[in-house]
Coordinates of C-alpha atoms in Angstrom, one line a residue:
M1147 CA -50.1 -18.2 -14.0
H1148 CA -50.2 -21.4 -16.0
E1149 CA -52.9 -23.7 -14.5
G1150 CA -55.5 -21.0 -13.8
S1151 CA -57.2 -19.8 -10.7
P1152 CA -59.4 -22.2 -8.6
A1153 CA -63.1 -22.6 -9.6
P1154 CA -65.4 -19.9 -8.0
D1155 CA -67.1 -22.4 -5.7
G1156 CA -63.9 -23.8 -4.2
P1157 CA -60.7 -25.5 -5.3
W1158 CA -62.5 -28.9 -5.7
A1159 CA -65.7 -27.7 -7.2
G1160 CA -64.6 -27.8 -10.8
P1161 CA -61.7 -27.2 -13.2
P1162 CA -59.6 -24.0 -12.9
G1163 CA -60.3 -20.9 -14.9
P1164 CA -58.0 -19.9 -17.8
S1165 CA -54.4 -19.2 -16.9
L1166 CA -53.2 -15.6 -16.6
V1167 CA -50.7 -16.2 -19.4
R1168 CA -53.4 -17.3 -21.8
R1169 CA -55.6 -14.4 -20.9
L1170 CA -52.8 -11.8 -21.3
L1171 CA -52.1 -13.2 -24.7
G1172 CA -55.8 -13.0 -25.6
E1173 CA -55.9 -16.7 -26.7
P1174 CA -59.3 -18.1 -27.9
G1175 CA -61.2 -19.7 -25.0
A1176 CA -59.3 -17.8 -22.4
D1177 CA -62.0 -15.7 -20.9
D1178 CA -63.4 -15.1 -24.4
G1179 CA -60.0 -13.9 -25.6
A1180 CA -60.0 -10.8 -23.4
A1181 CA -57.0 -9.7 -21.3
P1182 CA -57.8 -8.7 -17.7
D1183 CA -59.1 -5.2 -17.3
G1184 CA -56.5 -2.5 -16.8
L1185 CA -53.6 -4.5 -18.1
D1186 CA -52.0 -3.6 -21.5
V1187 CA -49.4 -5.9 -23.0
D1188 CA -46.9 -4.4 -25.4
D1189 CA -45.0 -6.3 -28.1
A1190 CA -42.0 -7.0 -25.9
E1191 CA -44.1 -8.3 -23.1
R1192 CA -46.2 -10.4 -25.5
A1193 CA -43.0 -12.1 -26.8
L1194 CA -41.9 -12.8 -23.2
L1195 CA -45.3 -14.3 -22.3
A1196 CA -45.3 -16.4 -25.5
G1197 CA -42.1 -18.0 -24.1
W1198 CA -44.0 -18.8 -20.9
R1199 CA -47.0 -20.4 -22.7
S1200 CA -45.5 -24.0 -22.5
G1201 CA -44.8 -23.6 -18.7
G1202 CA -41.1 -23.3 -18.9
V1203 CA -39.0 -26.0 -17.4
H1204 CA -40.4 -28.0 -14.5
G1205 CA -38.4 -30.6 -12.7
F1206 CA -35.7 -31.4 -10.2
F1207 CA -32.6 -29.2 -9.9
L1208 CA -29.3 -29.1 -7.9
V1209 CA -27.9 -25.7 -6.9
T1210 CA -24.3 -25.5 -8.2
D1211 CA -23.4 -21.9 -7.6
V1212 CA -24.8 -18.7 -5.9
V1213 CA -23.6 -15.2 -6.7
D1214 CA -25.4 -12.1 -5.5
E1215 CA -29.0 -12.5 -6.7
H1216 CA -28.2 -15.2 -9.2
A1217 CA -28.1 -19.0 -8.7
V1218 CA -27.0 -21.7 -11.2
L1219 CA -29.4 -24.7 -11.1
H1220 CA -28.3 -28.0 -12.7
N1221 CA -31.4 -29.9 -14.1
L1222 CA -31.2 -33.6 -13.2
E1223 CA -33.4 -34.6 -16.1
D1224 CA -31.7 -32.9 -19.1
D1225 CA -28.2 -32.4 -17.6
L1226 CA -28.3 -28.6 -18.5
D1227 CA -27.5 -25.6 -16.3
Y1228 CA -30.1 -22.8 -15.8
P1229 CA -28.9 -19.4 -14.5
V1230 CA -31.8 -18.2 -12.4
W1231 CA -32.3 -14.6 -11.2
T1232 CA -33.7 -14.8 -7.6
G1233 CA -34.1 -11.1 -6.9
R1234 CA -37.9 -10.9 -7.4
S1235 CA -38.8 -14.4 -6.1
Q1236 CA -40.0 -15.5 -2.7
V1237 CA -36.8 -17.4 -2.2
P1238 CA -33.8 -15.0 -1.9
A1239 CA -30.4 -16.1 -3.0
S1240 CA -29.3 -16.2 0.6
A1241 CA -31.6 -19.2 1.2
L1242 CA -29.8 -21.2 -1.5
A1243 CA -26.5 -22.9 -1.2
P1244 CA -24.4 -25.3 -3.4
D1245 CA -25.5 -29.0 -3.4
L1246 CA -29.0 -28.0 -2.3
P1247 CA -31.7 -30.1 -4.2
L1248 CA -35.0 -28.5 -5.1
A1249 CA -38.1 -29.0 -7.3
A1250 CA -39.1 -25.9 -9.2
R1251 CA -40.5 -24.4 -12.4
V1252 CA -38.4 -21.8 -14.1
L1253 CA -39.4 -19.4 -16.9
P1254 CA -37.2 -17.9 -19.6
V1255 CA -36.4 -14.2 -19.5
G1256 CA -33.9 -13.4 -22.2
A1257 CA -30.8 -15.5 -21.6
G1258 CA -31.7 -16.1 -18.0
W1259 CA -34.6 -17.6 -16.0
I1260 CA -36.8 -16.8 -13.0
F1261 CA -38.7 -18.9 -10.6
A1262 CA -42.5 -19.4 -11.3
G1263 CA -43.8 -19.6 -7.8
T1264 CA -41.9 -20.9 -4.8
P1265 CA -39.6 -23.9 -5.3
D1266 CA -39.7 -26.9 -2.9
I1267 CA -36.3 -27.0 -1.2
Y1268 CA -34.9 -30.3 0.1
P1269 CA -32.2 -30.9 2.7
P1270 CA -28.9 -32.1 1.1
D1271 CA -29.2 -35.5 2.7
D1272 CA -32.5 -36.0 0.9
L1273 CA -30.8 -36.2 -2.5
A1274 CA -31.4 -39.9 -2.8
N1275 CA -35.2 -39.3 -2.7
V1276 CA -34.9 -36.5 -5.3
V1277 CA -33.0 -38.8 -7.6
E1278 CA -35.7 -41.4 -7.2
G1279 CA -38.2 -38.8 -8.3
V1280 CA -36.1 -38.1 -11.4
V1281 CA -36.0 -41.8 -12.2
G1282 CA -39.8 -42.0 -11.9
L1283 CA -40.3 -39.0 -14.1
L1284 CA -38.0 -40.3 -16.9
A1285 CA -39.4 -43.8 -16.7
A1286 CA -42.8 -42.4 -17.4
S1287 CA -41.6 -40.2 -20.2
P1288 CA -38.1 -39.5 -21.5
C1289 CA -39.2 -36.2 -23.1
P1290 CA -37.6 -33.9 -20.4
A1291 CA -34.1 -35.4 -21.2
Y1292 CA -34.6 -34.3 -24.8
R1293 CA -34.2 -30.6 -24.0
N1294 CA -30.5 -31.4 -24.1
P1295 CA -29.5 -31.4 -27.8
A1296 CA -26.8 -34.0 -27.3
R1297 CA -29.2 -36.3 -25.5
L1298 CA -31.8 -35.8 -28.3
A1299 CA -29.2 -36.6 -31.0
R1300 CA -28.1 -39.7 -29.2
A1301 CA -31.6 -40.9 -28.7
R1302 CA -32.4 -40.5 -32.4
E1303 CA -29.3 -42.5 -33.2
L1304 CA -30.3 -45.3 -30.8
V1305 CA -33.9 -45.5 -32.2
A1306 CA -32.5 -45.7 -35.8
D1307 CA -30.2 -48.5 -34.7
H1308 CA -33.2 -50.3 -33.1
H1309 CA -35.2 -49.9 -36.2
R1310 CA -32.6 -51.5 -38.3
A1311 CA -32.4 -54.4 -35.8
F1312 CA -36.2 -54.8 -35.9
L1313 CA -36.2 -55.1 -39.7
D1314 CA -33.2 -57.5 -39.6
L1315 CA -34.9 -59.7 -37.1
F1316 CA -38.5 -59.8 -38.5
G1317 CA -38.2 -58.7 -42.1
D1318 CA -40.9 -56.1 -41.7
V1319 CA -41.8 -53.1 -39.4
V1320 CA -44.9 -54.9 -38.1
V1321 CA -45.3 -58.3 -36.3
E1322 CA -48.9 -59.5 -35.9
G1323 CA -50.4 -62.3 -33.8
T1324 CA -51.8 -63.2 -30.4
A1325 CA -50.8 -61.5 -27.2
T1326 CA -48.3 -64.3 -26.4
H1327 CA -46.8 -64.2 -29.9
V1328 CA -46.3 -60.5 -29.8
I1329 CA -44.7 -60.5 -26.4
D1330 CA -42.4 -63.3 -27.5
A1331 CA -41.4 -61.1 -30.5
Y1332 CA -40.8 -58.2 -28.2
L1333 CA -38.5 -60.3 -25.9
R1334 CA -36.5 -61.5 -28.9
F1335 CA -36.2 -57.9 -30.1
Q1336 CA -35.1 -56.8 -26.6
E1337 CA -32.5 -59.5 -26.5
R1338 CA -31.2 -58.3 -29.9
I1339 CA -30.8 -54.6 -29.0
G1340 CA -29.4 -55.3 -25.5
A1341 CA -29.3 -52.6 -22.8
P1342 CA -29.5 -49.0 -23.8
A1343 CA -26.3 -46.9 -23.8
D1344 CA -25.1 -45.8 -20.4
E1345 CA -26.5 -42.2 -20.8
F1346 CA -30.0 -43.7 -21.2
A1347 CA -29.7 -46.3 -18.4
L1348 CA -32.9 -44.8 -16.8
L1349 CA -34.9 -45.2 -20.0
P1350 CA -35.2 -48.9 -20.8
S1351 CA -37.8 -50.4 -23.0
L1352 CA -40.7 -51.5 -20.8
R1353 CA -42.6 -54.7 -21.2
D1354 CA -46.2 -53.5 -21.1
V1355 CA -48.6 -56.3 -20.4
R1356 CA -51.1 -54.4 -18.4
R1357 CA -54.1 -55.0 -20.6
L1358 CA -53.1 -58.0 -22.7
P1359 CA -55.6 -60.9 -22.5
D1360 CA -54.8 -64.4 -21.7
D1361 CA -54.5 -66.4 -24.9
G1362 CA -56.0 -69.4 -23.1
T1363 CA -59.3 -67.5 -22.7
D1364 CA -59.3 -66.1 -26.3
P1365 CA -57.2 -68.4 -28.4
D1366 CA -58.5 -67.0 -31.7
D1367 CA -57.7 -63.4 -30.8
A1368 CA -54.8 -62.4 -33.1
A1369 CA -55.5 -58.7 -33.2
F1370 CA -52.2 -57.5 -31.6
A1371 CA -49.2 -56.1 -33.4
L1372 CA -45.7 -54.9 -32.5
A1373 CA -44.6 -52.1 -34.8
H1374 CA -41.4 -50.1 -35.0
H1375 CA -40.9 -46.6 -36.5
P1376 CA -37.4 -45.2 -37.3
V1377 CA -38.1 -42.1 -35.1
K1378 CA -41.0 -42.9 -32.8
G1379 CA -39.7 -46.3 -31.8
L1380 CA -41.6 -49.3 -30.6
R1381 CA -45.4 -49.5 -30.2
L1382 CA -47.7 -52.3 -29.0
L1383 CA -51.0 -52.1 -30.7
D1384 CA -54.3 -53.7 -29.8
C1385 CA -57.0 -54.2 -32.5
Y1386 CA -54.4 -53.6 -35.2
A1387 CA -55.9 -56.4 -37.3
Q1388 CA -59.3 -54.6 -37.3
L1389 CA -57.6 -51.3 -38.1
R1390 CA -55.9 -53.0 -41.1
E1391 CA -59.2 -54.4 -42.2
V1392 CA -60.7 -50.9 -42.1
H1393 CA -58.1 -49.8 -44.7
T1394 CA -58.5 -52.9 -46.9
P1395 CA -61.0 -52.8 -49.8
P1396 CA -63.9 -53.1 -50.3
L1397 CA -65.4 -50.1 -48.4
A1398 CA -68.1 -51.3 -46.0
P1399 CA -70.6 -49.1 -44.1
W1400 CA -69.0 -49.9 -40.7
K1401 CA -65.5 -48.8 -41.7
P1402 CA -65.8 -45.0 -41.9
P1403 CA -67.4 -44.7 -38.4
R1404 CA -64.6 -46.9 -37.0
L1405 CA -61.9 -44.8 -38.7
A1406 CA -63.6 -41.6 -37.4
Q1407 CA -63.4 -43.0 -33.9
V1408 CA -59.7 -43.9 -34.4
L1409 CA -58.9 -40.4 -35.8
A1410 CA -60.5 -38.8 -32.7
D1411 CA -58.3 -41.0 -30.3
P1412 CA -55.0 -39.2 -29.6
D1413 CA -53.5 -42.4 -28.4
V1414 CA -53.5 -43.9 -31.9
P1415 CA -50.2 -42.8 -33.5
S1416 CA -50.5 -41.1 -36.9
W1417 CA -47.5 -43.0 -38.3
V1418 CA -49.4 -46.3 -37.9
L1419 CA -52.2 -44.8 -40.0
V1420 CA -49.6 -43.6 -42.6
L1421 CA -48.2 -47.1 -42.7
L1422 CA -51.6 -48.7 -43.4
A1423 CA -52.4 -46.0 -46.0
E1424 CA -49.2 -46.8 -47.8
R1425 CA -49.9 -50.5 -47.8
Y1426 CA -53.7 -50.3 -48.7
A1427 CA -54.1 -47.3 -50.9
D1428 CA -57.0 -48.4 -53.1
H1429 CA -60.0 -46.7 -51.4
L1430 CA -58.4 -44.0 -49.1
D1431 CA -60.2 -41.1 -50.8
A1432 CA -63.7 -42.6 -50.1
L1433 CA -62.7 -44.0 -46.7
Y1434 CA -61.2 -40.9 -45.2
G1435 CA -63.7 -38.6 -47.0
A1436 CA -66.6 -40.5 -45.4
A1437 CA -64.9 -40.7 -41.9
L1438 CA -64.2 -37.0 -41.8
D1439 CA -67.4 -35.9 -43.7
R1440 CA -65.2 -34.2 -46.3
P1441 CA -66.6 -35.0 -49.8
G1442 CA -63.9 -34.5 -52.4
L1443 CA -61.0 -35.3 -50.0
A1444 CA -58.0 -36.6 -52.0
W1445 CA -55.5 -38.6 -49.9
A1446 CA -52.6 -37.7 -52.2
R1447 CA -53.3 -34.0 -51.5
D1448 CA -54.7 -33.9 -48.0
G1449 CA -53.6 -37.1 -46.2
A1450 CA -50.2 -36.1 -44.9
A1451 CA -51.5 -32.8 -43.5
L1452 CA -54.6 -34.2 -41.7
L1453 CA -52.6 -36.9 -40.0
R1454 CA -49.7 -34.6 -39.1
D1455 CA -52.1 -32.2 -37.4
R1456 CA -53.4 -34.9 -35.1
E1457 CA -50.3 -34.8 -33.0
P1458 CA -48.8 -31.9 -31.0
A1459 CA -46.0 -30.2 -32.9
A1460 CA -43.8 -30.1 -29.8
T1461 CA -43.5 -33.9 -29.6
R1462 CA -44.0 -34.8 -33.2
D1463 CA -40.3 -35.7 -33.9
E1464 CA -39.2 -36.8 -30.5
P1465 CA -37.6 -40.3 -30.5
G1466 CA -39.2 -43.1 -28.6
L1467 CA -36.8 -45.2 -26.5
M1468 CA -39.6 -46.9 -24.6
M1469 CA -42.3 -49.3 -25.8
T1470 CA -45.7 -47.6 -25.4
S1471 CA -49.1 -49.2 -26.0
S1472 CA -52.2 -48.1 -27.9
I1473 CA -55.4 -49.8 -26.7
M1474 CA -58.2 -49.1 -29.0
G1475 CA -61.9 -50.0 -28.5
R1476 CA -63.6 -52.2 -31.1
V1477 CA -66.4 -51.4 -33.4
L1478 CA -67.3 -54.7 -35.2
P1479 CA -69.2 -55.0 -38.5
P1480 CA -73.0 -54.7 -38.3
G1481 CA -74.6 -57.9 -37.0
D1482 CA -71.7 -58.8 -34.7
E1483 CA -72.8 -56.6 -31.8
P1484 CA -75.8 -54.5 -30.8
A1485 CA -76.6 -51.5 -32.9
D1486 CA -75.9 -49.1 -30.0
A1487 CA -72.5 -50.5 -29.2
L1488 CA -70.7 -47.7 -31.0
S1489 CA -72.3 -45.1 -28.8
R1490 CA -71.3 -47.0 -25.7
R1491 CA -67.6 -47.1 -26.5

């Protein structure tokens, strides 16, 4: 339904084909936009399928009630209840019982939900392992918790408090320096904000040193930065100094190709580019026009839209309670590396 059927030559021969949902909606790239032969979708069915496009809610649940062909599932990530109609699923209501943990995907149908596929049911005494799975999921990304409006509001409040603490501690929203200096700044900030509130105990800021170099081997490398946004939270940035140089006049031939590479990298947050554009606004029209091959581009008119559209709308305003990292490849000015280095990166 959502991931597509296996490739024709076997499940491991290649990527799956387009999902049935996309094909029924006639989306571009889904079997040339054509619905399967013999299936007509009316307006009501199309609205239903549009609600399934994102894949519904996938995660760990605990059965709290079973009545006739309906079960109430409590989601352990977002702390919300989902009334699920089991009548058409491969798991009848009689197979469910209160306190039974399961992993499932549910899809919206009006005010209720249905199973998408067969859920994985665990014995009640396996709840500890299920909770461990929830912890792992939320530690990797807190986004599932934000389906709960109260959790989302509290997360936004916490990130705003953290932003004020960052500004009070460092006097700016960006701290630049070597890897050691930036990590020291992070630890000072972590000490200042303390532990997250109890409801976010599973979502601590994480010290990310996976790809930081040893200052002893590269003592002159001061390309790192720690930046904080009032909504998106804390970000560790590699090659920030070079990205700042790209935005600083005068315009040099190597700068538009470097910016084009950055704009094509989804890991580089748009708000960092907005921050640099606000601080170094003297040649943005020429810089971004050349990087995007758009003569006549005016940053004042086009800049906000082009950076906003780089990021998925679904996660654009989600608060960031964890530190994440952006590791960007380097494109140095001509003469500092071989001419084909850009094509190798």
